[in-house]
Amino acid sequence: MKLTRALQGILTATALTTATMSCAAQPPTNGNVELGPRPYYLLADMDDGPVKQALQECANHPRPMKASDFSIGHRGAPLQFPEHTEESYRAAARMGAGILECDVAFTKDQELVCRHSQCDLHTTTNILETDLAGRCSQPFTPFDGTHPASAQCCTSDITLAEFKSLKGKMDGANPEATTVTEYLQGTPDFRTELYSANGTLLSHKESIALFQQLGVKMTPELKTPSVAMPWQGTYSQQDYAHQMIEEYREAGVPPDQVYPQSFLLEDVRYWIDHEGAYGNQAVFLDGRDSHGLDPLNPGTWQPDMATLAGFGVNIIAPPLWMLVTTNELEQIVPSPYAQSAKAEGLDMIAWSLERSGPLAGGGGWYYQSISPAINNDGDTFTLLDVLARQVGVIGVFSDWPATTTFYANCLKRLRHASK
């Protein structure tokens, strides 16, 4: 069934199931969530205006915060926890993310696991410190004064059992490292190592079981393979795409609880055409900016929005900067790309909030289309408000879901204030 337009249902609470969980890891037993200080820090840093006033009124009239499908945990909560680990997912659920993401890659024995890239084990796990380092596609090479330190370790280099023996770490690498230990110490300074001692890696099946336990919906991303397909001469791209969906069927997850994603339009069309109701909420991750797409120039959108809708695509998910631009007053407004998608009836999801460091100075890649309007961390909420109420996105990926959860819970007050 096609998703409800704009933000209908955004405040629907998601129950956080606590059965079989240890006391220390349980989400709140009353269904409420815990936001912590970050949303209020961002609110205090906002420029004065009606959005800040409405959010302050929401914050000053405390009521239980509820989980929301508008709040999507991007790899869990990787601003502070190692991405795609059990610890990261539990943190995101506690902060009210109604949907959690497992990026799906495959191992040497064709099992599915949660990793952002098929070949990122050297920066997201401790593999280089283990005996499995010898199995990596490219061994560690130290910085030689000219060429940066490097390595490449892929899920397809090792079996599922070997993958499960590893520990997740904060994503990062030191390009000037001369030793493995130095190489692994490359965490960006806006993240933290405080919660990285335990990084429990998960298979895709284990992520499904955990998400069922937490009572959240699921958005698996089929990662574009880094090896030639068919893998090992027999495992085709369609086999891979089908296997991912089949694991939800086997676990008894209803199709309306799953939002399968891919940057490859062929994967999305495969799900729509061959996987029944599981294809209805398939998400086309639009990364065509790397191939010349300009969100201000419809002539560069190939295929265009009408064609995508004709293929049966219901949801499109570009990086957040493609959905917004600035006007002559340097105010953030919807981009022509966003307006066209809305006109063709496509639902939109944006990625990824709080993926960059501090926003002073323009915010970096994720904010490139609106850098003139960005000068403080509080602009996170300014952008989020435009995405929600003007662009009409149905959800936003965030590396720290408390921010999007807080906004979702305050939306009614924002709507009322704008009347």
Short mmCIF file of C-alpha atoms in Angstrom, two decimals:
data_model
loop_
_atom_site.label_atom_id
_atom_site.label_comp_id
_atom_site.label_asym_id
_atom_site.label_seq_id
_atom_site.Cartn_x
_atom_site.Cartn_y
_atom_site.Cartn_z
CA MET A 1 0.00 0.00 0.00
CA LYS A 2 1.33 3.43 -0.91
CA LEU A 3 2.54 5.54 2.00
CA THR A 4 0.38 8.36 3.32
CA ARG A 5 1.41 11.70 1.89
CA ALA A 6 3.40 14.44 3.61
CA LEU A 7 3.61 13.72 7.32
CA GLN A 8 0.33 11.97 8.13
CA GLY A 9 0.90 9.48 10.88
CA ILE A 10 4.23 11.04 11.85
CA LEU A 11 3.36 10.99 15.55
CA THR A 12 2.30 7.33 15.65
CA ALA A 13 4.05 5.79 18.62
CA THR A 14 6.13 2.69 18.12
CA ALA A 15 6.00 0.30 21.07
CA LEU A 16 9.43 -0.75 22.28
CA THR A 17 9.12 -4.42 23.16
CA THR A 18 11.24 -5.48 26.12
CA ALA A 19 10.75 -9.24 26.28
CA THR A 20 13.92 -11.31 26.71
CA MET A 21 16.16 -8.26 26.95
CA SER A 22 18.58 -7.70 29.78
CA CYS A 23 17.62 -4.99 32.26
CA ALA A 24 20.54 -2.78 31.28
CA ALA A 25 19.62 -2.83 27.60
CA GLN A 26 15.85 -2.41 27.90
CA PRO A 27 14.14 0.56 26.29
CA PRO A 28 11.69 2.41 28.58
CA THR A 29 9.03 -0.05 29.68
CA ASN A 30 6.23 2.54 29.39
CA GLY A 31 6.87 3.12 25.70
CA ASN A 32 8.36 6.58 26.22
CA VAL A 33 11.76 7.51 24.86
CA GLU A 34 14.78 9.30 26.27
CA LEU A 35 16.16 12.19 24.24
CA GLY A 36 19.06 13.37 26.37
CA PRO A 37 20.45 16.92 26.10
CA ARG A 38 21.31 17.21 22.39
CA PRO A 39 17.95 18.39 20.98
CA TYR A 40 17.80 21.11 23.63
CA TYR A 41 21.38 22.14 22.92
CA LEU A 42 20.48 22.57 19.25
CA LEU A 43 17.30 24.44 20.18
CA ALA A 44 19.21 26.91 22.36
CA ASP A 45 21.61 27.55 19.46
CA MET A 46 18.86 28.40 16.95
CA ASP A 47 18.41 31.89 15.58
CA ASP A 48 15.34 33.64 17.01
CA GLY A 49 12.15 33.19 15.02
CA PRO A 50 8.77 31.45 14.98
CA VAL A 51 10.22 27.95 14.57
CA LYS A 52 12.47 28.37 17.59
CA GLN A 53 9.61 29.86 19.60
CA ALA A 54 7.29 26.95 18.80
CA LEU A 55 9.96 24.38 19.62
CA GLN A 56 10.76 26.16 22.89
CA GLU A 57 7.10 26.08 23.84
CA CYS A 58 7.08 22.36 23.10
CA ALA A 59 10.20 21.85 25.22
CA ASN A 60 8.81 23.96 28.07
CA HIS A 61 5.60 21.92 28.31
CA PRO A 62 7.11 18.50 28.96
CA ARG A 63 5.13 15.44 28.08
CA PRO A 64 6.23 11.89 27.32
CA MET A 65 8.07 11.72 24.02
CA LYS A 66 6.98 8.94 21.67
CA ALA A 67 8.83 7.02 19.00
CA SER A 68 8.11 8.14 15.45
CA ASP A 69 8.54 6.68 11.97
CA PHE A 70 9.70 10.14 10.90
CA SER A 71 12.86 9.44 12.93
CA ILE A 72 15.06 6.91 11.09
CA GLY A 73 18.20 5.62 12.76
CA HIS A 74 20.94 5.92 10.11
CA ARG A 75 23.10 2.84 10.81
CA GLY A 76 21.73 3.07 14.35
CA ALA A 77 23.14 6.02 16.29
CA PRO A 78 26.68 6.35 14.87
CA LEU A 79 27.35 9.85 16.11
CA GLN A 80 28.51 8.12 19.31
CA PHE A 81 28.16 4.33 18.85
CA PRO A 82 29.93 2.06 16.34
CA GLU A 83 27.61 1.87 13.34
CA HIS A 84 25.54 -1.22 12.55
CA THR A 85 26.18 -2.76 15.95
CA GLU A 86 23.65 -4.02 18.47
CA GLU A 87 24.68 -1.23 20.84
CA SER A 88 24.10 1.43 18.17
CA TYR A 89 20.67 0.04 17.28
CA ARG A 90 19.54 -0.15 20.89
CA ALA A 91 20.63 3.45 21.46
CA ALA A 92 18.67 4.61 18.39
CA ALA A 93 15.53 2.79 19.54
CA ARG A 94 15.83 4.31 23.01
CA MET A 95 15.95 7.75 21.33
CA GLY A 96 12.68 7.06 19.55
CA ALA A 97 13.74 6.02 16.07
CA GLY A 98 10.67 4.28 14.66
CA ILE A 99 12.67 2.79 11.80
CA LEU A 100 16.19 1.31 11.92
CA GLU A 101 18.58 0.65 9.04
CA CYS A 102 20.71 -2.39 8.32
CA ASP A 103 22.92 -1.88 5.29
CA VAL A 104 23.17 -5.36 3.79
CA ALA A 105 26.35 -6.92 2.40
CA PHE A 106 27.23 -10.57 1.77
CA THR A 107 30.01 -12.78 3.07
CA LYS A 108 32.22 -15.30 1.32
CA ASP A 109 29.69 -18.04 2.12
CA GLN A 110 26.82 -15.90 0.78
CA GLU A 111 25.33 -14.96 4.13
CA LEU A 112 23.96 -11.45 4.71
CA VAL A 113 25.39 -9.09 7.33
CA CYS A 114 24.94 -5.47 8.42
CA ARG A 115 27.75 -3.30 7.01
CA HIS A 116 27.65 0.07 5.29
CA SER A 117 29.92 -1.15 2.52
CA GLN A 118 30.99 -4.57 1.36
CA CYS A 119 34.59 -3.41 1.74
CA ASP A 120 34.74 -1.27 4.89
CA LEU A 121 35.84 -3.80 7.51
CA HIS A 122 39.27 -2.18 7.75
CA THR A 123 37.72 1.09 8.98
CA THR A 124 34.64 -0.16 10.88
CA THR A 125 35.98 -3.25 12.68
CA ASN A 126 39.12 -4.53 14.37
CA ILE A 127 39.91 -7.00 11.57
CA LEU A 128 43.43 -5.61 10.98
CA GLU A 129 44.33 -6.48 14.57
CA THR A 130 43.21 -10.10 14.20
CA ASP A 131 44.44 -13.20 12.40
CA LEU A 132 41.83 -12.48 9.72
CA ALA A 133 43.93 -9.55 8.48
CA GLY A 134 45.69 -11.99 6.19
CA ARG A 135 42.40 -12.67 4.42
CA CYS A 136 41.86 -9.03 3.41
CA SER A 137 41.73 -8.14 -0.29
CA GLN A 138 44.51 -5.62 0.27
CA PRO A 139 46.80 -5.83 3.30
CA PHE A 140 47.64 -2.85 5.46
CA THR A 141 50.22 -0.57 3.82
CA PRO A 142 51.70 2.16 6.04
CA PHE A 143 52.09 5.82 5.17
CA ASP A 144 55.43 6.27 3.41
CA GLY A 145 55.61 10.06 3.47
CA THR A 146 53.87 10.38 0.10
CA HIS A 147 51.16 7.76 -0.21
CA PRO A 148 48.51 7.50 2.54
CA ALA A 149 48.15 4.39 4.67
CA SER A 150 45.65 1.98 3.16
CA ALA A 151 43.94 -1.41 3.39
CA GLN A 152 40.83 -3.09 2.01
CA CYS A 153 38.96 -5.77 3.90
CA CYS A 154 35.62 -6.99 2.57
CA THR A 155 32.79 -9.06 3.98
CA SER A 156 33.22 -11.27 0.91
CA ASP A 157 36.78 -12.06 2.06
CA ILE A 158 35.53 -13.97 5.11
CA THR A 159 32.72 -16.28 6.24
CA LEU A 160 29.80 -15.34 8.45
CA ALA A 161 31.38 -17.13 11.42
CA GLU A 162 34.60 -15.19 10.90
CA PHE A 163 32.67 -11.93 10.55
CA LYS A 164 30.91 -12.59 13.84
CA SER A 165 34.28 -12.99 15.58
CA LEU A 166 35.11 -9.34 14.87
CA LYS A 167 34.26 -6.24 16.91
CA GLY A 168 32.73 -3.07 15.49
CA LYS A 169 34.52 0.24 16.01
CA MET A 170 33.87 3.87 15.19
CA ASP A 171 34.29 4.35 11.46
CA GLY A 172 37.56 6.03 10.58
CA ALA A 173 41.21 5.58 9.65
CA ASN A 174 44.38 7.63 10.05
CA PRO A 175 45.90 8.17 6.57
CA GLU A 176 49.29 9.05 8.09
CA ALA A 177 49.53 5.86 10.15
CA THR A 178 52.70 3.82 10.10
CA THR A 179 51.24 1.01 12.24
CA VAL A 180 47.90 -0.81 12.33
CA THR A 181 47.19 0.62 15.78
CA GLU A 182 47.66 4.16 14.48
CA TYR A 183 45.58 3.39 11.39
CA LEU A 184 42.58 2.32 13.46
CA GLN A 185 42.72 5.54 15.49
CA GLY A 186 41.08 7.77 12.90
CA THR A 187 37.73 8.65 14.48
CA PRO A 188 36.57 12.14 13.40
CA ASP A 189 36.83 14.64 16.24
CA PHE A 190 33.08 15.38 16.28
CA ARG A 191 32.35 11.76 17.22
CA THR A 192 33.48 9.96 20.37
CA GLU A 193 35.15 6.76 21.54
CA LEU A 194 33.25 6.71 24.84
CA TYR A 195 30.89 3.93 23.73
CA SER A 196 33.14 1.94 21.42
CA ALA A 197 34.47 -0.70 23.81
CA ASN A 198 31.74 -3.13 22.80
CA GLY A 199 30.72 -3.26 19.16
CA THR A 200 28.60 -6.36 18.61
CA LEU A 201 28.34 -7.18 14.90
CA LEU A 202 25.11 -8.61 13.52
CA SER A 203 24.04 -10.77 10.64
CA HIS A 204 21.04 -9.50 8.70
CA LYS A 205 18.87 -12.20 10.30
CA GLU A 206 20.05 -11.13 13.76
CA SER A 207 19.20 -7.52 12.98
CA ILE A 208 15.66 -8.56 12.02
CA ALA A 209 15.24 -10.42 15.30
CA LEU A 210 16.58 -7.45 17.27
CA PHE A 211 14.34 -4.97 15.46
CA GLN A 212 11.32 -7.19 16.11
CA GLN A 213 12.28 -7.24 19.77
CA LEU A 214 12.61 -3.46 19.84
CA GLY A 215 9.26 -2.98 18.09
CA VAL A 216 10.62 -0.88 15.22
CA LYS A 217 10.16 -0.95 11.46
CA MET A 218 13.07 -1.88 9.24
CA THR A 219 14.82 -0.30 6.25
CA PRO A 220 17.50 -2.61 4.83
CA GLU A 221 19.75 -1.20 2.12
CA LEU A 222 21.07 -3.66 -0.44
CA LYS A 223 24.64 -2.45 -0.86
CA THR A 224 26.04 -2.21 -4.36
CA PRO A 225 28.55 -5.09 -4.62
CA SER A 226 32.25 -4.27 -4.70
CA VAL A 227 32.98 -7.54 -6.50
CA ALA A 228 31.96 -8.74 -9.93
CA MET A 229 28.54 -10.35 -10.12
CA PRO A 230 27.55 -13.09 -10.33
CA TRP A 231 29.67 -13.78 -7.24
CA GLN A 232 31.56 -17.08 -7.41
CA GLY A 233 30.00 -17.57 -10.83
CA THR A 234 26.52 -18.40 -9.52
CA TYR A 235 25.29 -15.75 -7.05
CA SER A 236 23.56 -13.10 -9.16
CA GLN A 237 22.40 -9.61 -8.27
CA GLN A 238 18.80 -10.83 -8.31
CA ASP A 239 19.73 -13.73 -6.03
CA TYR A 240 21.18 -11.18 -3.64
CA ALA A 241 18.12 -8.91 -3.84
CA HIS A 242 15.75 -11.84 -3.38
CA GLN A 243 17.69 -13.31 -0.45
CA MET A 244 17.39 -10.06 1.47
CA ILE A 245 13.60 -9.97 1.11
CA GLU A 246 13.25 -13.69 1.77
CA GLU A 247 14.83 -13.29 5.20
CA TYR A 248 11.96 -10.96 6.18
CA ARG A 249 9.42 -13.49 4.91
CA GLU A 250 11.10 -16.27 6.89
CA ALA A 251 11.03 -14.12 10.04
CA GLY A 252 7.33 -13.33 9.57
CA VAL A 253 7.86 -9.58 9.18
CA PRO A 254 4.83 -8.02 7.41
CA PRO A 255 5.65 -6.11 4.20
CA ASP A 256 4.33 -2.83 5.61
CA GLN A 257 7.07 -2.99 8.27
CA VAL A 258 9.88 -3.08 5.69
CA TYR A 259 11.32 -0.35 3.45
CA PRO A 260 13.93 -2.06 1.21
CA GLN A 261 16.42 0.43 -0.28
CA SER A 262 18.97 0.49 -3.06
CA PHE A 263 20.99 2.99 -5.06
CA LEU A 264 20.51 0.69 -8.05
CA LEU A 265 17.18 1.37 -9.75
CA GLU A 266 17.32 -2.17 -11.14
CA ASP A 267 17.10 -3.57 -7.59
CA VAL A 268 14.10 -1.38 -6.78
CA ARG A 269 12.32 -2.41 -9.97
CA TYR A 270 13.09 -6.06 -9.24
CA TRP A 271 11.42 -5.81 -5.83
CA ILE A 272 8.42 -3.98 -7.29
CA ASP A 273 7.97 -6.52 -10.08
CA HIS A 274 8.86 -9.76 -8.28
CA GLU A 275 8.57 -9.50 -4.50
CA GLY A 276 4.87 -8.71 -4.11
CA ALA A 277 3.89 -6.39 -1.28
CA TYR A 278 7.52 -6.10 -0.16
CA GLY A 279 8.09 -3.97 -3.26
CA ASN A 280 5.39 -1.42 -2.43
CA GLN A 281 7.64 0.48 -0.04
CA ALA A 282 10.87 0.00 -1.98
CA VAL A 283 13.04 3.10 -1.71
CA PHE A 284 15.13 4.41 -4.61
CA LEU A 285 18.20 5.98 -3.04
CA ASP A 286 19.06 8.73 -5.48
CA GLY A 287 22.82 9.14 -5.76
CA ARG A 288 22.72 10.37 -9.35
CA ASP A 289 24.42 13.64 -8.36
CA SER A 290 27.67 11.73 -8.85
CA HIS A 291 26.61 11.23 -12.47
CA GLY A 292 25.66 14.81 -13.24
CA LEU A 293 22.19 15.20 -11.72
CA ASP A 294 21.57 18.83 -10.79
CA PRO A 295 18.54 19.31 -8.50
CA LEU A 296 17.99 22.75 -10.05
CA ASN A 297 18.02 21.49 -13.65
CA PRO A 298 15.25 19.03 -14.65
CA GLY A 299 17.09 18.25 -17.88
CA THR A 300 19.64 16.29 -15.86
CA TRP A 301 17.09 14.01 -14.18
CA GLN A 302 17.25 10.82 -16.20
CA PRO A 303 14.92 9.08 -15.65
CA ASP A 304 12.68 11.95 -14.57
CA MET A 305 10.12 11.85 -11.77
CA ALA A 306 7.22 10.88 -14.04
CA THR A 307 9.19 7.94 -15.42
CA LEU A 308 10.14 6.75 -11.93
CA ALA A 309 6.49 6.88 -10.89
CA GLY A 310 5.61 4.97 -14.05
CA PHE A 311 8.02 2.22 -12.99
CA GLY A 312 6.01 1.87 -9.79
CA VAL A 313 8.49 3.67 -7.56
CA ASN A 314 6.63 5.16 -4.59
CA ILE A 315 9.51 6.53 -2.50
CA ILE A 316 12.64 8.42 -3.51
CA ALA A 317 15.46 9.22 -1.08
CA PRO A 318 18.15 11.71 -2.12
CA PRO A 319 20.77 13.34 0.10
CA LEU A 320 19.10 16.14 2.01
CA TRP A 321 20.92 18.90 0.11
CA MET A 322 19.17 17.88 -3.13
CA LEU A 323 15.76 18.63 -1.61
CA VAL A 324 16.50 22.25 -0.66
CA THR A 325 18.05 25.42 -1.98
CA THR A 326 18.11 29.08 -0.94
CA ASN A 327 16.12 32.06 -2.22
CA GLU A 328 17.24 35.64 -2.74
CA LEU A 329 16.86 36.28 1.00
CA GLU A 330 19.15 33.34 1.78
CA GLN A 331 16.23 31.42 3.27
CA ILE A 332 16.03 27.65 2.90
CA VAL A 333 13.29 26.59 0.47
CA PRO A 334 12.31 23.42 -1.46
CA SER A 335 14.37 22.71 -4.57
CA PRO A 336 12.86 22.16 -8.04
CA TYR A 337 13.80 18.50 -7.61
CA ALA A 338 11.67 18.25 -4.45
CA GLN A 339 8.79 20.13 -6.04
CA SER A 340 8.81 17.83 -9.05
CA ALA A 341 8.89 14.67 -6.92
CA LYS A 342 5.94 15.94 -4.91
CA ALA A 343 4.01 16.84 -8.05
CA GLU A 344 4.43 13.29 -9.37
CA GLY A 345 3.16 11.80 -6.13
CA LEU A 346 6.50 10.44 -4.92
CA ASP A 347 7.08 10.27 -1.20
CA MET A 348 10.49 11.54 -0.10
CA ILE A 349 12.98 10.56 2.59
CA ALA A 350 16.11 12.65 3.29
CA TRP A 351 19.57 11.50 4.36
CA SER A 352 21.48 12.09 6.58
CA LEU A 353 21.07 14.64 9.35
CA GLU A 354 23.93 15.04 11.84
CA ARG A 355 26.32 13.16 9.59
CA SER A 356 28.60 16.20 9.43
CA GLY A 357 30.43 17.95 12.22
CA PRO A 358 29.55 21.41 13.58
CA LEU A 359 27.62 23.51 11.07
CA ALA A 360 29.54 26.76 11.51
CA GLY A 361 31.10 27.56 8.16
CA GLY A 362 28.52 25.92 5.92
CA GLY A 363 28.10 22.37 7.16
CA GLY A 364 30.02 20.44 4.50
CA TRP A 365 28.78 18.07 1.78
CA TYR A 366 25.33 17.36 3.23
CA TYR A 367 24.51 21.08 3.32
CA GLN A 368 26.20 22.22 0.12
CA SER A 369 23.06 23.63 -1.51
CA ILE A 370 22.21 25.86 1.46
CA SER A 371 25.62 26.86 2.83
CA PRO A 372 24.78 30.61 2.73
CA ALA A 373 21.99 29.93 5.24
CA ILE A 374 24.02 27.74 7.60
CA ASN A 375 26.19 29.18 10.37
CA ASN A 376 25.37 27.40 13.65
CA ASP A 377 24.30 24.01 14.95
CA GLY A 378 20.80 25.30 15.62
CA ASP A 379 20.30 25.50 11.85
CA THR A 380 19.80 21.73 12.06
CA PHE A 381 16.24 22.41 13.22
CA THR A 382 15.75 25.19 10.67
CA LEU A 383 16.58 22.77 7.87
CA LEU A 384 14.53 19.98 9.44
CA ASP A 385 11.48 22.22 9.59
CA VAL A 386 11.74 23.06 5.88
CA LEU A 387 12.17 19.39 4.99
CA ALA A 388 9.14 18.42 7.06
CA ARG A 389 6.63 21.22 6.47
CA GLN A 390 7.62 22.63 3.08
CA VAL A 391 9.24 19.76 1.21
CA GLY A 392 6.95 17.24 2.89
CA VAL A 393 9.39 14.40 3.57
CA ILE A 394 7.92 11.37 5.33
CA GLY A 395 11.13 10.63 7.22
CA VAL A 396 14.69 11.75 7.86
CA PHE A 397 17.74 9.59 8.49
CA SER A 398 19.83 10.88 11.36
CA ASP A 399 23.05 9.77 13.03
CA TRP A 400 21.51 10.88 16.35
CA PRO A 401 17.76 10.11 16.21
CA ALA A 402 16.86 12.05 19.36
CA THR A 403 16.92 15.19 17.23
CA THR A 404 14.39 13.97 14.67
CA THR A 405 12.27 12.35 17.40
CA PHE A 406 12.05 15.64 19.31
CA TYR A 407 11.03 17.51 16.17
CA ALA A 408 8.37 14.91 15.29
CA ASN A 409 6.85 15.18 18.74
CA CYS A 410 6.67 18.97 18.41
CA LEU A 411 5.15 19.02 14.93
CA LYS A 412 1.58 19.65 16.07
CA ARG A 413 2.70 22.73 17.97
CA LEU A 414 4.63 23.95 14.92
CA ARG A 415 1.59 23.50 12.71
CA HIS A 416 -0.60 25.31 15.19
CA ALA A 417 1.87 28.19 15.49
CA SER A 418 1.95 28.66 11.71
CA LYS A 419 -1.83 29.19 11.45
#
